[in-house]
Amino acid sequence: MNDTFLKACRGEKTDYTPIWIMRQAGRYLPQYLEVRARGKGTFLDLCKDPARCTEVTLQPVDIFGMDAAILFSDILIPMEAMGLTLEFQEGRGPVFPNPIQSEKDVEALIIPDPTATMPFVLKTIKLLRAELKVPLIGFSGAPFTLATYLIEGGSSKVFLQTKKMMFQAPELYHHLLEKISRCTSLYLQAQAKTGAQALQIFDSWAGILAPCDYARFALPYVQSIISDLRRMTDVPIIYFANNGSTLIEHTVTAGADVLGLDWRINIKNAIMRVGNHAVQGNLDPIALFLPEKDLKNRIKKLLEDARGAKGHIFNLGHGVVPQTPPEQVRIAVDAVHEFSVR
Ligand code: CP3
């Protein structure tokens, strides 16, 4: 097995800088669109089909030579298992038609047993481990990010309902977050037990919070999940707080091995502030639209800037966008491998 990615997560010396990219299995790949169309059904049906999930997870590894695979699923799958109705509407993204508004709604949420309610995820992990020659990353959403979808009923711009609940009904908010955290903790533990070799926690919306609110309403739940995980597994844990450069003093206390960085911060500057952590990132996803020469120079500079890190996993600063030409991804992966050889 090529374990360069795992070594970089642990801050051990590697022969080169490993790369994978967030949302690497997805709509920018014609091969993904082909599998998605096959078997018909919705995106959620795809997430519940281990054979097709396995196939699309392998695609970016086989096509580009990524140094890690990320399980094909979605952060909202366990929220459906908690008893909520979830829909993915074309052009609108995820929708929860019955958002969480009251104590009664929170009471009704169940803490699902992952083996009983999400067997398709665990089955996919098993199938993938039998195939993969690179490590498999499992993942979840962070409780705060998950809560925004449940409270807003979908994606949001100003997060009015979420912040109103925090400020006006903090007990209700904390009760909801406790239940989501319990569910997430069990879900990640099940992934590790089944064979996930690293775990990433996506806090996609952390950056919309003031640092004082992040410290009270988001961070403690990430800390509690990670401390649960530490009791049962030593798989590396990556915490990605998107738009989180204003939160680094807090995110370093989450307990993760690796901090994911978005592109809004210079990686050198971030490395000085992350202490004893490896870092993952942080090319602007839209930099993949640069002309080849400029893209390569940009990657070379990023690798140089990251040299002082305890460990560096090359990634984008957020997910690859669907319009990205796959050829540009190939150029980026090859450039990282070529320029980082030690
Ligand atoms: O390759 C991979 O990264 C693995 C699969 C993966 C998906 N979603 C598949 C997906 C992962 C790791 C996610 C995480 C996820 N899902 C996040 C956190 C990462 C981030 O981008 O901030 C969030 C916030 C979600 C929730 C979600 N799922 C949204 C908001 C949307 C709609 C927006 C969009 O990108 O379309 C999805 C749908 C989704 N999840 C798709 C894929 C491939 C597109 C669905 C399709 O094929 O039509």
Short mmCIF file of C-alpha atoms and ligand atoms in Angstrom, two decimals:
data_model
loop_
_atom_site.label_atom_id
_atom_site.label_comp_id
_atom_site.label_asym_id
_atom_site.label_seq_id
_atom_site.Cartn_x
_atom_site.Cartn_y
_atom_site.Cartn_z
CA MET A 1 0.00 0.00 0.00
CA ASN A 2 1.13 3.55 -0.75
CA ASP A 3 0.97 5.08 2.73
CA THR A 4 2.54 8.47 1.88
CA PHE A 5 -0.72 10.24 2.77
CA LEU A 6 -0.94 8.57 6.21
CA LYS A 7 2.70 9.38 6.96
CA ALA A 8 2.15 13.05 6.09
CA CYS A 9 -0.90 13.11 8.39
CA ARG A 10 1.25 11.81 11.25
CA GLY A 11 4.01 14.31 10.49
CA GLU A 12 6.47 11.61 9.41
CA LYS A 13 8.99 12.13 6.59
CA THR A 14 7.67 11.31 3.10
CA ASP A 15 9.38 10.90 -0.31
CA TYR A 16 7.04 13.48 -1.85
CA THR A 17 3.96 15.53 -0.93
CA PRO A 18 0.75 13.48 -1.22
CA ILE A 19 -2.32 14.97 -2.88
CA TRP A 20 -6.04 14.32 -2.94
CA ILE A 21 -8.74 16.88 -3.64
CA MET A 22 -12.01 17.58 -1.88
CA ARG A 23 -14.99 16.41 -3.97
CA GLN A 24 -12.57 14.48 -6.17
CA ALA A 25 -15.35 12.05 -7.12
CA GLY A 26 -17.95 14.29 -8.68
CA ARG A 27 -19.57 16.08 -11.53
CA TYR A 28 -16.40 17.46 -13.20
CA LEU A 29 -15.64 13.83 -14.18
CA PRO A 30 -17.53 12.47 -17.22
CA GLN A 31 -16.93 9.00 -15.77
CA TYR A 32 -18.85 10.03 -12.61
CA LEU A 33 -21.73 11.45 -14.64
CA GLU A 34 -21.91 8.20 -16.56
CA VAL A 35 -22.23 6.11 -13.36
CA ARG A 36 -24.67 8.63 -11.88
CA ALA A 37 -26.93 8.31 -14.96
CA ARG A 38 -26.68 4.53 -14.95
CA GLY A 39 -29.20 2.82 -12.67
CA LYS A 40 -31.26 6.04 -12.81
CA GLY A 41 -32.53 7.19 -9.43
CA THR A 42 -31.46 10.23 -7.46
CA PHE A 43 -28.17 11.28 -5.91
CA LEU A 44 -29.40 9.72 -2.64
CA ASP A 45 -30.03 6.41 -4.43
CA LEU A 46 -26.43 6.53 -5.65
CA CYS A 47 -25.21 7.12 -2.07
CA LYS A 48 -27.06 3.96 -0.99
CA ASP A 49 -25.64 1.73 -3.75
CA PRO A 50 -22.30 0.29 -2.54
CA ALA A 51 -21.27 -1.05 -5.96
CA ARG A 52 -21.65 2.34 -7.67
CA CYS A 53 -20.21 4.22 -4.66
CA THR A 54 -17.15 2.00 -4.85
CA GLU A 55 -16.80 2.61 -8.56
CA VAL A 56 -16.94 6.42 -8.31
CA THR A 57 -14.63 6.49 -5.28
CA LEU A 58 -11.98 4.63 -7.30
CA GLN A 59 -12.28 6.86 -10.38
CA PRO A 60 -10.06 9.79 -9.35
CA VAL A 61 -7.47 7.41 -7.88
CA ASP A 62 -7.30 5.38 -11.09
CA ILE A 63 -7.52 8.35 -13.46
CA PHE A 64 -5.14 10.82 -11.79
CA GLY A 65 -3.11 8.82 -9.29
CA MET A 66 -4.47 10.52 -6.16
CA ASP A 67 -2.65 9.51 -2.97
CA ALA A 68 -5.86 8.91 -1.02
CA ALA A 69 -9.45 7.98 -1.79
CA ILE A 70 -12.42 9.59 -0.05
CA LEU A 71 -15.47 7.46 0.53
CA PHE A 72 -18.29 8.47 -1.80
CA SER A 73 -21.25 9.53 0.33
CA ASP A 74 -22.61 12.79 1.71
CA ILE A 75 -22.38 14.51 5.10
CA LEU A 76 -26.19 14.57 5.30
CA ILE A 77 -26.72 10.79 5.06
CA PRO A 78 -26.62 10.28 8.88
CA MET A 79 -29.11 13.15 9.30
CA GLU A 80 -31.63 11.14 7.32
CA ALA A 81 -30.82 8.19 9.58
CA MET A 82 -31.74 10.40 12.56
CA GLY A 83 -35.29 10.38 11.22
CA LEU A 84 -35.40 13.49 9.04
CA THR A 85 -36.72 13.70 5.50
CA LEU A 86 -33.91 14.66 3.11
CA GLU A 87 -34.19 15.53 -0.57
CA PHE A 88 -31.61 16.65 -3.10
CA GLN A 89 -33.35 18.95 -5.56
CA GLU A 90 -31.74 19.67 -8.94
CA GLY A 91 -30.18 23.13 -8.82
CA ARG A 92 -31.15 23.72 -5.17
CA GLY A 93 -28.94 21.24 -3.36
CA PRO A 94 -30.06 19.52 -0.15
CA VAL A 95 -33.48 20.28 1.33
CA PHE A 96 -34.98 19.26 4.68
CA PRO A 97 -38.71 19.96 4.16
CA ASN A 98 -39.36 19.77 7.93
CA PRO A 99 -36.61 21.83 9.56
CA ILE A 100 -35.85 21.64 13.28
CA GLN A 101 -37.70 24.42 15.11
CA SER A 102 -38.75 23.19 18.54
CA GLU A 103 -37.85 20.98 21.48
CA LYS A 104 -40.44 18.51 20.19
CA ASP A 105 -38.51 18.28 16.89
CA VAL A 106 -35.23 17.63 18.71
CA GLU A 107 -36.86 15.04 21.00
CA ALA A 108 -38.08 13.16 17.94
CA LEU A 109 -34.54 12.71 16.54
CA ILE A 110 -33.13 9.25 17.04
CA ILE A 111 -29.48 8.35 17.63
CA PRO A 112 -29.06 5.79 14.86
CA ASP A 113 -27.03 2.60 15.10
CA PRO A 114 -24.81 2.99 11.99
CA THR A 115 -24.69 -0.76 11.32
CA ALA A 116 -28.48 -1.03 11.24
CA THR A 117 -29.35 2.25 9.52
CA MET A 118 -26.39 2.93 7.18
CA PRO A 119 -25.17 -0.56 6.22
CA PHE A 120 -24.54 0.66 2.66
CA VAL A 121 -21.79 3.02 3.89
CA LEU A 122 -20.01 0.25 5.80
CA LYS A 123 -20.42 -2.14 2.88
CA THR A 124 -18.81 0.45 0.57
CA ILE A 125 -15.86 0.77 2.96
CA LYS A 126 -15.35 -3.00 2.90
CA LEU A 127 -15.54 -3.17 -0.90
CA LEU A 128 -13.11 -0.29 -1.22
CA ARG A 129 -10.55 -1.71 1.18
CA ALA A 130 -10.43 -4.88 -0.92
CA GLU A 131 -9.57 -2.79 -4.03
CA LEU A 132 -7.55 0.20 -2.93
CA LYS A 133 -3.76 0.59 -3.00
CA VAL A 134 -3.96 4.00 -1.32
CA PRO A 135 -5.55 4.88 2.05
CA LEU A 136 -9.30 5.35 2.39
CA ILE A 137 -10.60 8.51 4.07
CA GLY A 138 -13.95 8.29 5.84
CA PHE A 139 -15.78 11.48 6.79
CA SER A 140 -18.62 13.29 8.46
CA GLY A 141 -19.91 16.81 8.72
CA ALA A 142 -19.08 18.76 11.89
CA PRO A 143 -22.10 19.16 14.19
CA PHE A 144 -22.41 22.91 13.64
CA THR A 145 -22.35 22.58 9.84
CA LEU A 146 -24.89 19.74 9.98
CA ALA A 147 -27.11 21.77 12.31
CA THR A 148 -27.25 24.68 9.85
CA TYR A 149 -28.86 22.41 7.24
CA LEU A 150 -31.32 20.98 9.78
CA ILE A 151 -32.32 24.38 11.17
CA GLU A 152 -32.38 26.34 7.88
CA GLY A 153 -34.01 23.47 5.97
CA GLY A 154 -31.21 23.58 3.41
CA SER A 155 -28.39 25.85 2.31
CA SER A 156 -28.39 29.43 3.53
CA LYS A 157 -26.74 32.82 3.02
CA VAL A 158 -27.00 34.61 6.38
CA PHE A 159 -27.94 31.68 8.66
CA LEU A 160 -30.64 33.71 10.37
CA GLN A 161 -32.56 30.75 11.85
CA THR A 162 -29.39 29.05 13.13
CA LYS A 163 -28.05 32.17 14.84
CA LYS A 164 -31.48 33.08 16.18
CA MET A 165 -31.71 29.66 17.81
CA MET A 166 -28.21 30.06 19.29
CA PHE A 167 -28.95 33.50 20.69
CA GLN A 168 -32.62 33.18 21.63
CA ALA A 169 -32.97 29.50 22.51
CA PRO A 170 -29.48 28.33 23.50
CA GLU A 171 -30.78 25.31 25.44
CA LEU A 172 -32.66 24.06 22.42
CA TYR A 173 -29.61 24.67 20.22
CA HIS A 174 -27.28 22.80 22.59
CA HIS A 175 -29.71 19.91 22.91
CA LEU A 176 -29.80 19.59 19.11
CA LEU A 177 -26.00 19.78 18.84
CA GLU A 178 -25.57 17.12 21.53
CA LYS A 179 -27.74 14.70 19.60
CA ILE A 180 -26.03 15.40 16.27
CA SER A 181 -22.63 14.95 17.97
CA ARG A 182 -23.60 11.63 19.50
CA CYS A 183 -24.80 10.40 16.10
CA THR A 184 -21.64 11.67 14.36
CA SER A 185 -19.34 10.15 16.95
CA LEU A 186 -20.89 6.68 16.54
CA TYR A 187 -20.92 7.06 12.76
CA LEU A 188 -17.20 7.91 12.55
CA GLN A 189 -16.33 5.15 15.01
CA ALA A 190 -18.19 2.65 12.82
CA GLN A 191 -16.30 3.87 9.74
CA ALA A 192 -12.94 3.45 11.49
CA LYS A 193 -13.90 0.02 12.83
CA THR A 194 -14.95 -1.09 9.35
CA GLY A 195 -11.72 0.02 7.69
CA ALA A 196 -11.52 3.78 7.09
CA GLN A 197 -7.82 4.66 7.55
CA ALA A 198 -8.26 8.38 8.18
CA LEU A 199 -11.28 10.53 9.05
CA GLN A 200 -12.07 14.04 7.89
CA ILE A 201 -14.59 16.25 9.65
CA PHE A 202 -16.02 18.89 7.28
CA ASP A 203 -17.00 22.15 9.00
CA SER A 204 -18.01 23.89 5.79
CA TRP A 205 -19.80 26.79 7.50
CA ALA A 206 -17.57 27.39 10.55
CA GLY A 207 -16.31 30.62 8.97
CA ILE A 208 -19.66 32.38 9.25
CA LEU A 209 -19.33 32.49 13.04
CA ALA A 210 -17.68 35.16 15.16
CA PRO A 211 -14.76 33.57 17.04
CA CYS A 212 -16.57 33.93 20.39
CA ASP A 213 -19.63 32.11 19.02
CA TYR A 214 -17.51 29.47 17.29
CA ALA A 215 -15.83 28.77 20.66
CA ARG A 216 -19.19 28.30 22.41
CA PHE A 217 -21.50 26.88 19.80
CA ALA A 218 -19.33 24.80 17.44
CA LEU A 219 -15.87 23.86 18.74
CA PRO A 220 -16.86 21.90 21.90
CA TYR A 221 -18.84 19.41 19.82
CA VAL A 222 -15.90 18.76 17.48
CA GLN A 223 -13.66 18.30 20.52
CA SER A 224 -16.02 15.78 22.08
CA ILE A 225 -16.27 13.70 18.87
CA ILE A 226 -12.49 13.64 18.49
CA SER A 227 -11.93 12.67 22.11
CA ASP A 228 -14.42 9.79 21.69
CA LEU A 229 -12.52 8.66 18.58
CA ARG A 230 -9.17 8.82 20.34
CA ARG A 231 -10.42 6.29 22.88
CA MET A 232 -11.04 3.63 20.21
CA THR A 233 -8.75 4.29 17.26
CA ASP A 234 -5.46 5.90 16.25
CA VAL A 235 -6.46 6.72 12.65
CA PRO A 236 -5.39 10.27 11.72
CA ILE A 237 -8.12 12.87 12.04
CA ILE A 238 -8.36 15.87 9.71
CA TYR A 239 -10.48 18.84 10.73
CA PHE A 240 -11.41 21.23 7.93
CA ALA A 241 -13.00 24.48 9.10
CA ASN A 242 -13.76 26.26 5.84
CA ASN A 243 -13.13 30.01 5.83
CA GLY A 244 -11.48 29.38 9.20
CA SER A 245 -8.33 31.53 9.15
CA THR A 246 -9.92 33.83 11.73
CA LEU A 247 -10.52 30.80 13.97
CA ILE A 248 -7.10 29.09 13.98
CA GLU A 249 -6.41 29.85 17.66
CA HIS A 250 -9.55 27.83 18.41
CA THR A 251 -9.35 25.11 15.73
CA VAL A 252 -5.88 24.03 16.93
CA THR A 253 -7.58 22.92 20.16
CA ALA A 254 -10.04 20.62 18.37
CA GLY A 255 -7.71 17.66 18.87
CA ALA A 256 -7.17 16.75 15.20
CA ASP A 257 -3.83 15.62 13.73
CA VAL A 258 -4.27 17.68 10.57
CA LEU A 259 -5.87 21.07 10.03
CA GLY A 260 -7.46 21.65 6.63
CA LEU A 261 -6.91 25.16 5.28
CA ASP A 262 -8.98 27.09 2.76
CA TRP A 263 -7.23 29.31 0.19
CA ARG A 264 -7.95 32.64 1.87
CA ILE A 265 -4.87 32.34 4.06
CA ASN A 266 -1.23 32.12 2.99
CA ILE A 267 -0.13 28.62 3.95
CA LYS A 268 3.20 29.80 5.37
CA ASN A 269 1.41 32.20 7.65
CA ALA A 270 -1.02 29.47 8.73
CA ILE A 271 1.82 27.02 9.46
CA MET A 272 3.36 29.49 11.90
CA ARG A 273 0.08 29.49 13.81
CA VAL A 274 -0.93 25.81 13.84
CA GLY A 275 1.72 24.55 16.25
CA ASN A 276 2.22 20.81 16.27
CA HIS A 277 -0.21 19.99 13.43
CA ALA A 278 0.17 18.80 9.88
CA VAL A 279 -1.71 20.94 7.36
CA GLN A 280 -3.84 20.14 4.34
CA GLY A 281 -4.53 22.53 1.49
CA ASN A 282 -4.88 25.09 0.11
CA LEU A 283 -4.97 25.91 -3.59
CA ASP A 284 -7.92 28.08 -4.65
CA PRO A 285 -10.20 25.61 -6.54
CA ILE A 286 -10.57 28.22 -9.29
CA ALA A 287 -6.77 28.34 -9.73
CA LEU A 288 -7.33 25.11 -11.69
CA PHE A 289 -8.53 27.42 -14.46
CA LEU A 290 -5.10 29.12 -14.74
CA PRO A 291 -3.06 28.54 -17.90
CA GLU A 292 -0.83 25.48 -17.46
CA LYS A 293 2.40 27.38 -16.84
CA ASP A 294 0.83 29.68 -14.25
CA LEU A 295 -0.89 26.77 -12.53
CA LYS A 296 2.41 24.91 -12.23
CA ASN A 297 4.21 27.99 -10.88
CA ARG A 298 1.44 28.52 -8.37
CA ILE A 299 1.74 24.92 -7.18
CA LYS A 300 5.53 25.15 -6.96
CA LYS A 301 5.24 28.27 -4.78
CA LEU A 302 2.62 26.64 -2.55
CA LEU A 303 4.84 23.59 -2.01
CA GLU A 304 7.76 25.87 -1.10
CA ASP A 305 5.62 27.91 1.28
CA ALA A 306 4.52 24.70 3.01
CA ARG A 307 8.02 23.35 3.52
CA GLY A 308 8.14 24.29 7.21
CA ALA A 309 5.01 22.28 8.03
CA LYS A 310 5.10 19.30 10.35
CA GLY A 311 3.42 17.48 7.44
CA HIS A 312 1.73 18.73 4.28
CA ILE A 313 -1.04 17.09 2.32
CA PHE A 314 -1.69 18.99 -0.88
CA ASN A 315 -5.37 19.71 -1.53
CA LEU A 316 -7.64 22.44 -2.80
CA GLY A 317 -8.89 25.04 -0.32
CA HIS A 318 -12.44 23.68 -0.86
CA GLY A 319 -14.20 21.33 -3.26
CA VAL A 320 -13.34 21.12 -6.96
CA VAL A 321 -16.08 22.88 -8.94
CA PRO A 322 -18.12 20.91 -11.53
CA GLN A 323 -16.93 23.10 -14.44
CA THR A 324 -13.26 22.15 -13.90
CA PRO A 325 -11.61 20.50 -16.94
CA PRO A 326 -10.31 17.09 -15.76
CA GLU A 327 -7.10 17.72 -17.74
CA GLN A 328 -6.29 20.59 -15.36
CA VAL A 329 -6.64 18.24 -12.39
CA ARG A 330 -4.17 15.91 -14.06
CA ILE A 331 -1.71 18.78 -14.53
CA ALA A 332 -2.04 19.71 -10.85
CA VAL A 333 -1.55 16.16 -9.52
CA ASP A 334 1.49 15.59 -11.75
CA ALA A 335 2.97 18.95 -10.77
CA VAL A 336 2.62 18.23 -7.05
CA HIS A 337 4.29 14.85 -7.46
CA GLU A 338 7.06 16.21 -9.68
CA PHE A 339 7.94 19.36 -7.75
CA SER A 340 7.83 17.83 -4.28
CA VAL A 341 10.23 14.89 -4.78
CA ARG A 342 12.84 15.02 -2.05
O1 CP3 B 1 -15.37 13.04 -3.66
C1 CP3 B 1 -15.82 13.37 -2.57
O2 CP3 B 1 -15.47 14.40 -1.98
C2 CP3 B 1 -16.73 12.42 -1.84
C3 CP3 B 1 -18.11 12.71 -1.79
C4 CP3 B 1 -18.71 13.93 -1.09
C5 CP3 B 1 -19.92 14.50 -1.54
N1 CP3 B 1 -20.30 15.44 -0.63
C6 CP3 B 1 -20.64 14.09 -2.74
C7 CP3 B 1 -21.63 15.01 -3.34
C8 CP3 B 1 -18.34 14.61 0.07
C9 CP3 B 1 -17.09 14.44 0.93
C10 CP3 B 1 -19.36 15.56 0.34
C11 CP3 B 1 -19.37 16.44 1.51
C12 CP3 B 1 -20.40 17.48 1.64
N2 CP3 B 1 -21.70 17.41 1.29
C13 CP3 B 1 -20.17 18.73 2.26
C14 CP3 B 1 -18.89 19.18 2.89
C15 CP3 B 1 -17.88 19.62 1.89
C16 CP3 B 1 -18.14 20.97 1.29
O3 CP3 B 1 -18.26 21.01 0.06
O4 CP3 B 1 -18.19 21.96 2.02
C17 CP3 B 1 -21.38 19.45 2.22
C18 CP3 B 1 -21.62 20.85 2.75
C19 CP3 B 1 -22.35 18.59 1.61
C20 CP3 B 1 -23.79 18.86 1.40
C21 CP3 B 1 -24.11 18.89 -0.04
N3 CP3 B 1 -24.14 17.77 -0.86
C22 CP3 B 1 -24.47 20.01 -0.81
C23 CP3 B 1 -24.56 21.44 -0.29
C24 CP3 B 1 -24.72 19.55 -2.10
C25 CP3 B 1 -25.23 20.37 -3.24
C26 CP3 B 1 -24.20 21.26 -3.79
C27 CP3 B 1 -23.41 20.54 -4.82
O5 CP3 B 1 -22.17 20.54 -4.73
O6 CP3 B 1 -24.07 20.01 -5.71
C28 CP3 B 1 -24.45 18.15 -2.14
C29 CP3 B 1 -24.57 17.26 -3.30
C30 CP3 B 1 -23.37 16.41 -3.61
N4 CP3 B 1 -22.60 15.76 -2.69
C31 CP3 B 1 -22.92 16.06 -4.91
C32 CP3 B 1 -21.82 15.18 -4.75
C33 CP3 B 1 -21.02 14.50 -5.83
C34 CP3 B 1 -23.55 16.50 -6.22
C35 CP3 B 1 -24.75 15.69 -6.46
C36 CP3 B 1 -24.91 15.24 -7.89
O7 CP3 B 1 -24.20 14.35 -8.37
O8 CP3 B 1 -25.85 15.77 -8.50
#
